[in-house]
Short mmCIF file of C-alpha atoms in Angstrom, two decimals:
data_model
loop_
_atom_site.label_atom_id
_atom_site.label_comp_id
_atom_site.label_asym_id
_atom_site.label_seq_id
_atom_site.Cartn_x
_atom_site.Cartn_y
_atom_site.Cartn_z
CA MET A 1 18.25 -23.84 -24.38
CA GLY A 2 21.02 -24.21 -21.79
CA VAL A 3 21.07 -21.20 -19.48
CA ILE A 4 23.47 -22.77 -16.98
CA GLU A 5 26.92 -23.27 -18.48
CA GLY A 6 27.81 -26.94 -18.91
CA SER A 7 24.41 -28.14 -17.67
CA ARG A 8 22.30 -30.65 -19.53
CA ALA A 9 19.11 -29.07 -18.14
CA ASP A 10 16.90 -27.22 -20.60
CA VAL A 11 15.51 -23.89 -19.38
CA SER A 12 12.01 -25.38 -19.34
CA PHE A 13 13.21 -28.12 -16.98
CA ILE A 14 14.77 -25.59 -14.57
CA ALA A 15 11.64 -23.45 -14.61
CA GLY A 16 9.50 -26.51 -14.01
CA VAL A 17 11.54 -27.61 -11.00
CA LEU A 18 11.32 -24.11 -9.47
CA VAL A 19 7.57 -23.83 -10.03
CA ASP A 20 6.86 -27.34 -8.74
CA LYS A 21 8.91 -26.75 -5.60
CA PHE A 22 7.89 -23.20 -4.69
CA GLN A 23 4.46 -22.67 -6.26
CA TRP A 24 3.01 -26.16 -5.87
CA HIS A 25 5.12 -27.15 -2.83
CA LEU A 26 6.35 -30.43 -4.34
CA PRO A 27 9.57 -31.37 -2.46
CA LEU A 28 12.62 -32.26 -4.52
CA TYR A 29 12.63 -35.84 -3.28
CA ARG A 30 9.15 -36.32 -4.75
CA GLN A 31 10.14 -34.63 -7.99
CA HIS A 32 13.15 -36.95 -8.08
CA GLN A 33 10.98 -40.03 -7.53
CA ARG A 34 8.59 -38.97 -10.26
CA LEU A 35 11.40 -38.38 -12.75
CA ILE A 36 13.07 -41.71 -11.94
CA GLU A 37 9.79 -43.54 -12.46
CA ALA A 38 9.43 -41.75 -15.81
CA GLY A 39 12.78 -43.22 -16.92
CA PHE A 40 15.18 -40.33 -16.29
CA LYS A 41 18.61 -40.95 -14.78
CA LEU A 42 19.52 -38.14 -12.40
CA SER A 43 20.43 -37.54 -8.78
CA ARG A 44 18.52 -35.59 -6.18
CA GLN A 45 21.69 -33.60 -5.50
CA TRP A 46 21.62 -32.42 -9.12
CA LEU A 47 18.05 -31.13 -8.66
CA THR A 48 19.15 -29.25 -5.53
CA GLN A 49 22.01 -27.73 -7.51
CA LEU A 50 19.62 -26.63 -10.25
CA VAL A 51 17.42 -24.83 -7.71
CA ARG A 52 20.43 -23.00 -6.31
CA GLN A 53 21.79 -22.07 -9.73
CA GLY A 54 18.36 -21.01 -10.98
CA ALA A 55 17.85 -18.76 -7.95
CA GLN A 56 21.31 -17.24 -8.46
CA LEU A 57 20.39 -16.34 -12.04
CA LEU A 58 17.19 -14.69 -10.78
CA GLU A 59 18.87 -12.76 -7.98
CA PRO A 60 19.60 -9.57 -10.02
CA ILE A 61 15.87 -9.36 -10.85
CA TYR A 62 15.01 -9.81 -7.19
CA ASP A 63 17.46 -7.03 -6.25
CA ALA A 64 15.97 -4.70 -8.88
CA GLN A 65 12.50 -5.41 -7.51
CA LEU A 66 13.58 -4.48 -4.00
CA GLU A 67 15.07 -1.22 -5.29
CA SER A 68 11.75 -0.34 -6.94
CA ILE A 69 10.01 -0.92 -3.62
CA ARG A 70 12.50 1.29 -1.77
CA ALA A 71 11.70 4.06 -4.27
CA SER A 72 7.98 3.87 -3.46
CA ARG A 73 6.29 6.49 -1.28
CA VAL A 74 4.02 4.05 0.58
CA ILE A 75 5.68 0.83 1.73
CA ALA A 76 3.93 -1.96 3.60
CA MET A 77 5.88 -4.56 5.53
CA ASP A 78 5.21 -7.70 7.56
CA GLU A 79 7.14 -10.66 8.93
CA THR A 80 6.82 -14.38 9.52
CA PRO A 81 9.22 -16.64 11.45
CA ILE A 82 11.33 -19.29 9.73
CA LYS A 83 13.91 -21.82 10.90
CA ALA A 84 17.10 -21.50 8.85
CA GLY A 85 20.72 -22.39 9.53
CA ARG A 86 22.11 -24.95 11.98
CA ALA A 87 22.32 -23.78 15.58
CA GLY A 88 23.70 -27.10 16.84
CA PRO A 89 22.89 -30.80 16.69
CA GLY A 90 19.23 -31.15 15.79
CA LYS A 91 18.60 -27.42 16.19
CA LEU A 92 17.96 -24.60 13.74
CA LYS A 93 18.39 -20.85 14.07
CA ALA A 94 15.30 -18.67 14.26
CA GLY A 95 14.94 -16.03 11.57
CA TYR A 96 12.30 -14.03 9.74
CA PHE A 97 10.98 -13.73 6.23
CA TRP A 98 9.91 -10.15 5.52
CA PRO A 99 7.42 -9.50 2.72
CA VAL A 100 7.56 -5.89 1.51
CA TYR A 101 5.06 -4.15 -0.74
CA GLY A 102 5.67 -0.89 -2.59
CA GLU A 103 3.31 1.34 -4.52
CA GLN A 104 5.76 1.98 -7.36
CA ALA A 105 3.33 2.25 -10.29
CA ARG A 106 2.05 -1.21 -9.34
CA CYS A 107 2.56 -3.49 -6.40
CA ALA A 108 5.55 -5.72 -5.84
CA SER A 109 6.41 -8.21 -3.14
CA VAL A 110 9.80 -9.27 -1.81
CA LEU A 111 10.64 -11.91 0.77
CA ARG A 112 13.98 -11.51 2.55
CA LEU A 113 15.48 -13.63 5.32
CA THR A 114 17.23 -12.02 8.31
CA GLN A 115 18.32 -13.57 11.59
CA HIS A 116 17.35 -10.40 13.48
CA ALA A 117 14.54 -7.86 13.36
CA CYS A 118 16.47 -5.50 11.11
CA VAL A 119 14.09 -3.38 9.05
CA LYS A 120 16.93 -1.09 8.03
CA GLN A 121 18.70 -4.00 6.32
CA LEU A 122 15.83 -4.19 3.85
CA LEU A 123 14.71 -0.59 3.45
CA GLY A 124 18.03 1.21 3.88
CA ASP A 125 18.91 4.26 5.97
CA THR A 126 16.59 6.67 4.19
CA LEU A 127 13.42 6.63 2.12
CA GLN A 128 12.08 9.30 -0.19
CA ASP A 129 10.54 12.48 1.22
CA GLY A 130 7.01 11.93 2.45
CA ALA A 131 7.39 8.17 2.62
CA VAL A 132 4.99 6.14 4.76
CA LEU A 133 5.73 2.74 6.31
CA LEU A 134 2.63 0.63 7.00
CA SER A 135 3.07 -2.30 9.39
CA ASP A 136 1.70 -4.19 12.35
CA GLY A 137 2.59 -3.26 15.92
CA TYR A 138 6.00 -4.98 16.02
CA ALA A 139 8.44 -2.65 17.80
CA ALA A 140 11.14 -3.00 15.11
CA TYR A 141 9.04 -0.91 12.72
CA SER A 142 8.52 1.85 15.28
CA ARG A 143 12.26 1.99 15.95
CA TYR A 144 12.97 2.29 12.24
CA ALA A 145 10.39 5.05 11.79
CA GLN A 146 11.81 7.01 14.71
CA ALA A 147 15.39 6.62 13.47
CA THR A 148 14.63 7.67 9.87
CA GLY A 149 11.78 10.15 10.38
CA VAL A 150 9.46 8.21 8.07
CA THR A 151 5.73 8.46 8.80
CA HIS A 152 4.57 5.28 10.49
CA ALA A 153 1.07 3.94 9.82
CA GLN A 154 -0.28 0.81 11.46
CA CYS A 155 -2.70 -1.92 10.51
CA TRP A 156 -6.34 -1.97 11.59
CA SER A 157 -6.61 -5.69 10.86
CA HIS A 158 -4.01 -6.47 13.54
CA THR A 159 -5.86 -4.16 15.95
CA ARG A 160 -9.12 -5.96 15.18
CA ARG A 161 -7.46 -9.32 15.84
CA GLY A 162 -6.91 -8.44 19.50
CA PHE A 163 -10.61 -7.80 20.04
CA PHE A 164 -11.53 -10.98 18.23
CA GLU A 165 -9.29 -12.92 20.61
CA ALA A 166 -11.01 -11.15 23.53
CA LEU A 167 -14.48 -12.42 22.61
CA GLY A 168 -14.20 -15.32 25.04
CA ALA A 169 -13.18 -13.10 27.98
CA GLU A 170 -15.45 -10.07 27.45
CA PRO A 171 -18.04 -10.91 24.77
CA PRO A 172 -20.20 -7.72 24.85
CA ALA A 173 -17.34 -5.21 24.82
CA ALA A 174 -15.21 -7.13 22.33
CA ASP A 175 -18.18 -7.55 20.01
CA GLN A 176 -18.87 -3.81 20.22
CA ALA A 177 -15.28 -3.06 19.20
CA LEU A 178 -15.49 -5.46 16.26
CA LYS A 179 -18.69 -3.81 15.06
CA MET A 180 -17.13 -0.33 15.23
CA ILE A 181 -14.07 -1.47 13.28
CA GLY A 182 -16.42 -3.21 10.84
CA LYS A 183 -18.05 0.16 10.12
CA LEU A 184 -14.64 1.50 9.07
CA TYR A 185 -14.25 -1.35 6.62
CA GLU A 186 -17.70 -0.58 5.24
CA VAL A 187 -16.44 2.91 4.40
CA GLU A 188 -13.46 1.40 2.58
CA ALA A 189 -15.78 -0.96 0.70
CA ASP A 190 -17.90 2.01 -0.35
CA ILE A 191 -14.78 3.81 -1.60
CA CYS A 192 -13.87 0.74 -3.64
CA GLU A 193 -17.39 0.40 -5.04
CA ARG A 194 -17.44 4.07 -6.06
CA ALA A 195 -13.89 3.72 -7.51
CA LEU A 196 -12.81 6.84 -5.62
CA SER A 197 -9.18 7.90 -5.75
CA GLY A 198 -6.98 10.88 -5.01
CA GLU A 199 -8.59 13.84 -3.28
CA SER A 200 -12.09 12.36 -3.58
CA LYS A 201 -10.98 9.31 -1.63
CA ARG A 202 -9.28 11.41 1.06
CA LEU A 203 -12.34 13.65 1.51
CA HIS A 204 -14.64 10.63 1.68
CA ARG A 205 -12.52 9.13 4.45
CA LEU A 206 -12.50 12.41 6.37
CA GLU A 207 -16.26 12.76 6.11
CA HIS A 208 -17.27 9.18 6.83
CA ALA A 209 -14.36 7.35 8.49
CA LYS A 210 -12.89 10.06 10.74
CA PRO A 211 -16.00 10.35 12.98
CA LEU A 212 -16.01 6.56 13.36
CA VAL A 213 -12.33 6.55 14.35
CA GLU A 214 -12.90 9.31 16.90
CA LYS A 215 -15.87 7.43 18.37
CA PHE A 216 -13.82 4.23 18.58
CA PHE A 217 -10.92 5.80 20.49
CA ALA A 218 -13.30 7.63 22.84
CA TRP A 219 -14.87 4.25 23.58
CA VAL A 220 -11.40 2.72 24.14
CA ASP A 221 -10.65 5.39 26.75
CA GLU A 222 -13.98 4.75 28.46
CA GLN A 223 -13.33 1.01 28.63
CA LEU A 224 -9.86 1.44 30.08
CA ALA A 225 -11.29 3.73 32.75
CA ARG A 226 -13.57 0.93 33.94
CA THR A 227 -12.69 -0.81 37.17
CA GLY A 228 -12.29 -4.54 37.35
CA LEU A 229 -10.31 -5.12 34.13
CA LEU A 230 -7.05 -6.86 34.97
CA PRO A 231 -3.91 -6.08 32.90
CA SER A 232 -3.78 -9.73 31.89
CA ASN A 233 -7.33 -9.63 30.56
CA ALA A 234 -7.50 -10.17 26.77
CA LEU A 235 -9.77 -7.15 26.34
CA THR A 236 -7.39 -4.95 28.35
CA LYS A 237 -4.51 -6.00 26.10
CA ALA A 238 -6.54 -5.22 22.97
CA LEU A 239 -7.58 -1.82 24.33
CA VAL A 240 -4.04 -0.86 25.33
CA TYR A 241 -2.70 -2.05 21.97
CA ALA A 242 -5.18 0.21 20.16
CA ARG A 243 -4.70 3.27 22.38
CA GLU A 244 -0.91 3.14 22.20
CA ARG A 245 -1.14 3.16 18.40
CA LYS A 246 -3.79 5.84 17.96
CA ALA A 247 -1.53 8.20 15.99
CA GLN A 248 -0.37 5.45 13.64
CA LEU A 249 -3.88 4.08 13.14
CA THR A 250 -5.20 7.48 12.01
CA VAL A 251 -2.57 8.15 9.32
CA PHE A 252 -4.77 6.64 6.59
CA LEU A 253 -7.45 9.29 7.18
CA GLY A 254 -5.34 12.08 5.72
CA ASP A 255 -3.44 10.10 3.07
CA GLU A 256 -5.48 8.44 0.36
CA GLN A 257 -2.54 6.27 -0.75
CA VAL A 258 -2.23 4.55 2.64
CA PRO A 259 -4.32 1.36 3.02
CA MET A 260 -6.12 0.59 6.28
CA ASP A 261 -4.28 -2.68 6.77
CA THR A 262 -1.57 -5.03 5.55
CA ASN A 263 -3.96 -7.76 4.38
CA HIS A 264 -2.34 -7.77 0.93
CA LEU A 265 0.88 -8.85 2.64
CA GLU A 266 -0.94 -11.48 4.66
CA ARG A 267 -1.97 -12.98 1.33
CA ALA A 268 1.64 -12.88 0.13
CA LEU A 269 2.66 -14.83 3.24
CA ARG A 270 0.27 -17.72 2.61
CA PRO A 271 2.70 -19.79 0.49
CA ILE A 272 5.08 -20.01 3.46
CA PRO A 273 2.88 -22.04 5.84
CA MET A 274 1.44 -23.92 2.87
CA GLY A 275 4.93 -25.11 1.92
CA ARG A 276 6.18 -25.51 5.46
CA ARG A 277 7.29 -29.14 5.17
CA ASN A 278 8.70 -28.53 1.71
CA TRP A 279 11.05 -25.59 2.14
CA LEU A 280 10.42 -23.66 5.36
CA PHE A 281 13.06 -25.49 7.38
CA CYS A 282 16.03 -24.51 5.22
CA TRP A 283 19.27 -26.07 6.41
CA SER A 284 21.31 -22.98 5.65
CA GLU A 285 20.79 -19.25 5.33
CA VAL A 286 21.85 -19.60 1.69
CA GLY A 287 19.05 -22.09 1.07
CA ALA A 288 16.53 -19.79 2.73
CA LYS A 289 17.83 -16.89 0.66
CA HIS A 290 17.22 -18.81 -2.57
CA ALA A 291 13.74 -19.78 -1.37
CA GLY A 292 13.04 -16.10 -0.75
CA ILE A 293 14.23 -15.07 -4.22
CA VAL A 294 12.00 -17.55 -6.04
CA GLN A 295 9.00 -17.06 -3.75
CA SER A 296 9.30 -13.28 -4.15
CA LEU A 297 9.06 -13.47 -7.92
CA ILE A 298 6.24 -16.04 -7.84
CA ALA A 299 4.26 -13.88 -5.39
CA THR A 300 4.73 -10.82 -7.59
CA CYS A 301 3.74 -12.76 -10.71
CA ARG A 302 0.48 -13.65 -8.97
CA LEU A 303 -0.13 -10.02 -8.07
CA HIS A 304 0.21 -9.10 -11.75
CA GLY A 305 -1.70 -12.03 -13.22
CA ILE A 306 1.43 -13.62 -14.76
CA GLU A 307 1.90 -17.37 -15.14
CA PRO A 308 5.15 -18.06 -13.20
CA TYR A 309 6.37 -20.90 -15.45
CA THR A 310 6.14 -18.75 -18.61
CA TYR A 311 7.86 -15.91 -16.78
CA PHE A 312 10.76 -18.04 -15.54
CA VAL A 313 11.37 -19.66 -18.92
CA ASP A 314 11.65 -16.19 -20.45
CA VAL A 315 13.72 -14.32 -17.86
CA LEU A 316 16.16 -17.16 -17.21
CA GLN A 317 17.14 -16.77 -20.88
CA ARG A 318 17.20 -12.97 -20.85
CA VAL A 319 18.90 -12.19 -17.57
CA GLY A 320 22.44 -13.10 -18.66
CA GLN A 321 22.30 -10.86 -21.75
CA HIS A 322 20.06 -8.05 -20.52
CA PRO A 323 21.88 -4.78 -19.68
CA ALA A 324 22.40 -4.57 -15.92
CA ALA A 325 21.29 -0.92 -15.93
CA ARG A 326 17.89 -2.04 -17.22
CA GLY A 327 17.47 -4.99 -14.88
CA ALA A 328 14.17 -3.58 -13.58
CA GLU A 329 12.61 -4.38 -16.97
CA LEU A 330 12.75 -8.07 -16.02
CA THR A 331 10.79 -7.65 -12.78
CA PRO A 332 7.26 -9.05 -13.21
CA ARG A 333 5.62 -5.61 -13.22
CA LEU A 334 7.71 -4.27 -16.12
CA TRP A 335 8.21 -7.64 -17.82
CA LYS A 336 4.46 -7.76 -18.35
CA GLN A 337 4.66 -4.45 -20.22
CA HIS A 338 7.73 -5.21 -22.34
CA PHE A 339 7.87 -8.95 -22.98
CA ALA A 340 4.66 -10.76 -21.95
CA GLU A 341 3.06 -10.64 -25.40
CA HIS A 342 5.99 -12.48 -27.01
CA PRO A 343 7.80 -14.43 -24.27
CA LEU A 344 10.89 -16.47 -25.03
CA ARG A 345 10.21 -20.20 -25.15
CA SER A 346 12.36 -23.24 -24.69
CA ASP A 347 13.89 -24.83 -27.81
CA LEU A 348 11.76 -27.85 -26.87
CA HIS A 349 8.53 -25.85 -26.94
CA GLY A 350 7.73 -26.43 -30.62
CA SER A 351 8.85 -30.06 -30.66
CA ALA A 352 6.57 -30.88 -27.71
CA ARG A 353 3.48 -30.36 -29.84
#
């Protein structure tokens, strides 16, 4: 079925190119070589055009997914650098991909490119009442929280990382910090094993995790009061990082919906370094935008146990005829509920058997 007007590409071919490039990190020049060797006559420029046109078709779904995240009460956010857009001969502009996760019924993940640390560009000027933003210690998140009044929670995994890096400089103290933080994660593991939720989860954290958090920050104050620790010392940096974020690191104790860390976003970021040579160095912001659209939907498909190829074959056919007001139904989370049992196939599907 032709989903791009005037194109000779079947929907299954477009979906296959997108999945090969962004899920399996197979560059277009290799896809082109493989197709040529198989006897097809096509140009690499045509494959590039298909990727762009396919991403443009998927963009309304991507936008609907971002809106569902903005409507969530607990939003987690992270960032990873990317080179995109020419800054001069042989140079590329620095930008960021921002994965965002929202607890709107189920999780979703969006990657968005910006040239600057602009959290507001993604989340908007306001979030719903009682919203919580979970992030690392990057100052852009703190500025957004202060400007909007949203509750800001921060990630224990990033705090732990500082002490891990301090093991070489101050082994006994850094190891002690890691063990104390490890005890907190044992409480979370116990919550998971008991399948606690709601008020039971909150009370369990208050009973078991809160005393550990209080002990940890008392220890941090004691360590910083020691003489002989230089400001440049790795342990000093880790201690200061933790103490300055005490309020944000304790938000999870009183809110059972707030995770301890952003590790789920770290997992969403993994395809970016994995595909670094394939698509990370996008020659234009437009190219990076299209990479973000496709990667966002693939990442969310993985979170929901959906096979990306089947999903793309279906939604590329539906998106042009689906009512715009119900665009959210084509996001992976809702698509799984409405269409996954009987997905649309390519016209070539039956003949391939």
